[in-house]
Tab-separated table of C-alpha atoms in Angstrom:
chain	number	residue	atom	x	y	z
A	363	VAL	CA	0.000	0.000	0.000
A	364	ASP	CA	1.271	3.446	-0.936
A	365	HIS	CA	0.542	5.213	2.352
A	366	SER	CA	1.204	8.651	0.895
A	367	ARG	CA	-1.703	8.193	-1.549
A	368	VAL	CA	-4.217	6.840	0.932
A	369	ALA	CA	-4.805	10.092	2.841
A	370	PRO	CA	-5.608	12.222	-0.253
A	371	LEU	CA	-7.952	9.537	-1.575
A	372	VAL	CA	-9.807	9.192	1.706
A	373	ARG	CA	-10.010	12.970	2.064
A	374	LYS	CA	-11.804	13.170	-1.294
A	375	LEU	CA	-14.332	10.653	0.018
A	376	GLU	CA	-14.725	12.768	3.167
A	377	THR	CA	-14.088	9.778	5.396
A	378	LEU	CA	-10.806	10.794	7.022
A	379	PRO	CA	-12.036	10.349	10.627
A	380	LEU	CA	-12.771	6.685	9.917
A	381	VAL	CA	-9.143	5.926	9.074
A	382	LEU	CA	-7.489	7.902	11.883
A	383	PRO	CA	-6.272	4.736	13.691
A	384	TYR	CA	-4.659	3.574	10.443
A	385	LEU	CA	-3.076	6.977	9.815
A	386	LYS	CA	-1.675	7.097	13.353
A	387	SER	CA	-0.214	3.610	12.945
A	388	ILE	CA	1.790	4.656	9.874
A	389	GLN	CA	2.705	8.152	11.038
A	390	LYS	CA	6.076	6.833	12.181
A	391	GLU	CA	7.091	6.915	8.512
A	392	ASN	CA	6.807	10.727	8.702
A	393	LEU	CA	5.032	11.184	5.367
A	394	THR	CA	3.775	14.668	4.515
A	395	ALA	CA	0.306	13.589	3.369
A	396	VAL	CA	-0.217	11.433	6.441
A	397	ASN	CA	1.036	14.045	8.909
A	398	GLU	CA	-1.157	16.738	7.411
A	399	ALA	CA	-4.211	14.475	7.473
A	400	VAL	CA	-3.655	13.531	11.117
A	401	ASN	CA	-3.076	17.129	12.138
A	402	GLU	CA	-6.211	18.184	10.302
A	403	LEU	CA	-8.256	15.649	12.249
A	404	TYR	CA	-6.789	16.784	15.567
A	405	ILE	CA	-7.806	20.353	14.730
A	406	GLU	CA	-11.320	19.262	13.836
A	407	ASP	CA	-11.547	17.347	17.135
A	408	GLU	CA	-10.056	20.339	18.997
A	409	ASP	CA	-7.474	17.971	20.450
A	410	TYR	CA	-4.593	20.399	20.963
A	411	ASP	CA	-2.560	18.022	23.141
A	412	GLN	CA	-2.393	15.403	20.392
A	413	LEU	CA	-1.697	18.088	17.802
A	414	ARG	CA	1.256	19.391	19.818
A	415	SER	CA	2.630	15.848	20.187
A	416	SER	CA	2.192	15.194	16.475
A	417	ILE	CA	4.026	18.389	15.560
A	418	ASP	CA	6.931	17.543	17.864
A	419	ASP	CA	7.248	13.919	16.774
A	420	PHE	CA	6.573	14.191	13.035
A	421	ASP	CA	7.881	17.348	11.388
A	422	ASN	CA	7.452	16.531	7.702
A	423	PHE	CA	4.584	18.853	6.738
A	424	ASP	CA	4.022	22.483	5.780
A	425	GLN	CA	4.517	23.941	9.228
A	426	VAL	CA	3.967	27.604	8.378
A	427	ALA	CA	0.720	26.765	6.567
A	428	LEU	CA	-0.533	24.960	9.668
A	429	ALA	CA	0.410	27.914	11.886
A	430	GLN	CA	-1.457	30.284	9.588
A	431	LYS	CA	-4.485	27.988	9.703
A	432	ILE	CA	-4.777	27.968	13.491
A	433	GLU	CA	-3.334	31.346	14.544
A	434	LYS	CA	-6.854	32.795	14.760
A	435	HIS	CA	-8.494	29.696	16.238
A	436	GLU	CA	-11.098	30.424	18.911
A	437	LEU	CA	-9.257	28.226	21.430
A	438	LEU	CA	-6.212	29.769	23.088
A	439	GLU	CA	-4.164	26.560	23.076
A	440	PHE	CA	-4.329	26.339	19.297
A	441	ARG	CA	-3.131	29.921	18.995
A	442	ARG	CA	-0.285	29.044	21.355
A	443	ILE	CA	0.614	26.132	19.083
A	444	ALA	CA	0.664	28.529	16.125
A	445	ALA	CA	3.122	30.759	18.000
A	446	TYR	CA	5.169	27.661	18.912
A	447	ILE	CA	5.370	26.640	15.250
A	448	TYR	CA	6.477	30.115	14.213
A	449	LYS	CA	9.171	29.977	16.892
A	450	LYS	CA	10.367	26.584	15.652
A	451	ASN	CA	10.654	28.054	12.172
A	452	LYS	CA	12.594	31.087	13.464
A	453	ARG	CA	9.774	33.517	12.703
A	454	TYR	CA	10.315	35.054	16.092
A	455	GLN	CA	8.651	38.413	15.431
A	456	LYS	CA	5.406	36.700	14.428
A	457	ALA	CA	5.547	34.288	17.377
A	458	VAL	CA	6.081	37.108	19.869
A	459	ALA	CA	3.258	39.158	18.358
A	460	LEU	CA	0.815	36.251	18.760
A	461	SER	CA	1.872	35.576	22.341
A	462	LYS	CA	1.632	39.240	23.278
A	463	ALA	CA	-1.835	39.506	21.749
A	464	ASP	CA	-3.020	36.645	23.980
A	465	LYS	CA	-1.135	38.014	26.989
A	466	MET	CA	0.958	34.841	27.089
A	467	TYR	CA	3.920	36.865	28.251
A	468	LYS	CA	5.974	33.919	29.483
A	469	ASP	CA	5.802	32.410	25.992
A	470	SER	CA	6.830	35.696	24.406
A	471	ILE	CA	9.814	36.130	26.751
A	472	GLU	CA	11.018	32.584	26.048
A	473	THR	CA	10.712	33.198	22.306
A	474	VAL	CA	12.746	36.397	22.545
A	475	ALA	CA	15.423	34.593	24.549
A	476	GLU	CA	15.630	31.815	21.961
A	477	SER	CA	15.887	34.334	19.124
A	478	GLY	CA	19.055	35.918	20.508
A	479	ASP	CA	17.858	39.179	18.941
A	480	SER	CA	18.814	42.300	20.937
A	481	ASP	CA	16.351	44.513	19.067
A	482	LEU	CA	13.489	42.132	19.814
A	483	ALA	CA	14.514	42.027	23.474
A	484	GLU	CA	14.519	45.824	23.670
A	485	GLU	CA	11.141	45.934	21.923
A	486	ILE	CA	9.498	43.628	24.437
A	487	LEU	CA	11.086	45.505	27.347
A	488	ARG	CA	9.475	48.689	26.086
A	489	PHE	CA	6.188	46.832	25.631
A	490	PHE	CA	6.167	45.739	29.275
A	491	CYS	CA	6.807	49.335	30.286
A	492	ASP	CA	3.852	50.428	28.155
A	493	VAL	CA	1.518	47.898	29.790
A	494	CYS	CA	2.974	48.598	33.258
A	495	ASP	CA	4.029	45.008	33.924
A	496	LYS	CA	6.987	45.279	36.300
A	497	GLU	CA	7.265	41.550	36.922
A	498	CYS	CA	7.554	40.715	33.223
A	499	PHE	CA	10.027	43.573	32.786
A	500	CYS	CA	12.190	42.001	35.475
A	501	ALA	CA	11.707	38.471	34.065
A	502	THR	CA	12.831	39.660	30.625
A	503	LEU	CA	15.988	41.181	32.076
A	504	PHE	CA	16.804	37.864	33.734
A	505	THR	CA	15.838	35.534	30.877
A	506	CYS	CA	17.291	37.671	28.071
A	507	TYR	CA	20.256	38.971	30.059
A	508	HIS	CA	22.843	38.604	27.280
A	509	GLN	CA	20.610	40.389	24.756
A	510	ILE	CA	19.880	43.457	26.878
A	511	LYS	CA	22.082	46.548	26.634
A	512	PRO	CA	22.690	47.980	30.118
A	513	ASP	CA	22.000	51.582	29.094
A	514	VAL	CA	18.611	50.542	27.687
A	515	ALA	CA	17.652	48.598	30.810
A	516	ILE	CA	18.705	51.343	33.223
A	517	GLU	CA	17.105	54.155	31.213
A	518	LEU	CA	13.768	52.327	30.906
A	519	ALA	CA	13.800	51.504	34.615
A	520	TRP	CA	14.591	55.106	35.543
A	521	ARG	CA	11.918	56.588	33.286
A	522	ASN	CA	9.218	54.167	34.480
A	523	GLY	CA	10.014	53.936	38.161
A	524	TYR	CA	11.263	50.351	37.948
A	525	THR	CA	14.538	50.935	39.798
A	526	ASP	CA	13.962	48.110	42.279
A	527	PHE	CA	13.119	45.740	39.436
A	528	VAL	CA	16.250	46.523	37.430
A	529	MET	CA	18.659	46.150	40.370
A	530	PRO	CA	19.117	42.347	40.057
A	531	TYR	CA	20.139	42.897	36.428
A	532	VAL	CA	22.498	45.754	37.384
A	533	ILE	CA	24.126	43.654	40.122
A	534	GLN	CA	24.547	40.709	37.759
A	535	TYR	CA	25.997	42.971	35.068
A	536	ALA	CA	28.440	44.583	37.531
A	537	ARG	CA	29.635	41.158	38.663
A	538	HIS	CA	29.957	39.947	35.091
A	539	LEU	CA	31.908	43.072	34.118
A	540	HIS	CA	34.182	42.729	37.155
A	541	ASP	CA	34.948	39.098	36.303
A	542	LYS	CA	35.769	40.006	32.683
A	543	VAL	CA	38.098	42.838	33.725
A	544	ASP	CA	39.766	40.612	36.317
A	545	MET	CA	40.319	37.898	33.719
A	546	LEU	CA	41.710	40.458	31.275
A	547	ASP	CA	44.104	41.800	33.907
A	548	LYS	CA	45.416	38.315	34.578
A	549	ARG	CA	45.898	37.622	30.872
A	550	THR	CA	47.741	40.874	30.202
A	551	ALA	CA	49.826	41.001	33.383
A	552	PRO	CA	53.586	40.896	32.620
A	553	LYS	CA	55.069	37.484	33.174
A	554	GLU	CA	57.547	37.244	36.019
A	555	ASP	CA	61.159	36.572	35.021
A	556	PRO	CA	62.299	33.310	36.667
A	557	GLU	CA	65.825	34.724	37.199
A	558	ASN	CA	64.506	37.836	38.949
A	559	LYS	CA	62.273	35.656	41.078
A	560	ALA	CA	65.239	33.492	42.075
A	561	GLU	CA	67.302	36.573	42.962
A	562	GLN	CA	64.481	38.006	45.051
A	563	GLU	CA	64.077	34.717	46.919
A	564	ALA	CA	67.854	34.558	47.513
A	565	ALA	CA	67.925	38.131	48.808
A	566	ALA	CA	65.007	37.439	51.108
A	567	ALA	CA	66.736	34.340	52.447
A	568	ALA	CA	69.947	36.284	53.062
A	569	ALA	CA	68.088	39.035	54.880
A	570	ALA	CA	66.474	36.490	57.128
């Protein structure tokens, strides 16, 4: 049996739900037609848990098309899956926009951190200032630490009265900067001449 041809044929007959057990049994072969048929049935059944598992386990399908199909779904969990798919496909701006729209701020912060994009990190910091969410502002500074420019963090905190919330970041940055300078000093310190060291030890011994 050519499994890749079965799903399109059954879809034309509008009997896909009847062959779901069969489709699931052959999904391990990771065929595009089969994956798309199974995912379609999970959406129709509003089974977002199974859809998420299917997406993670079997990636051979048009992922962006699926995200576009469910990004406006009435159920929040399907919209979260759409954002997740965009993140997997490195469409970070789109993923963050969806998460922000649904106030899934933890998802948006994690997406920004994964992106490694400093501009996106600054953008979401400013967003949390606009919506007056101090906790998420602080969480972004912690989670996206390496993407945040210190002048941006301190200025935003000062302008919005978030001084207490920026202090953990400032302390961490000061420690990180100190460690880097200390390491640089050790690397660039002049090496001690073994002969001079021996002479100094001899002179110290004689003085004693």
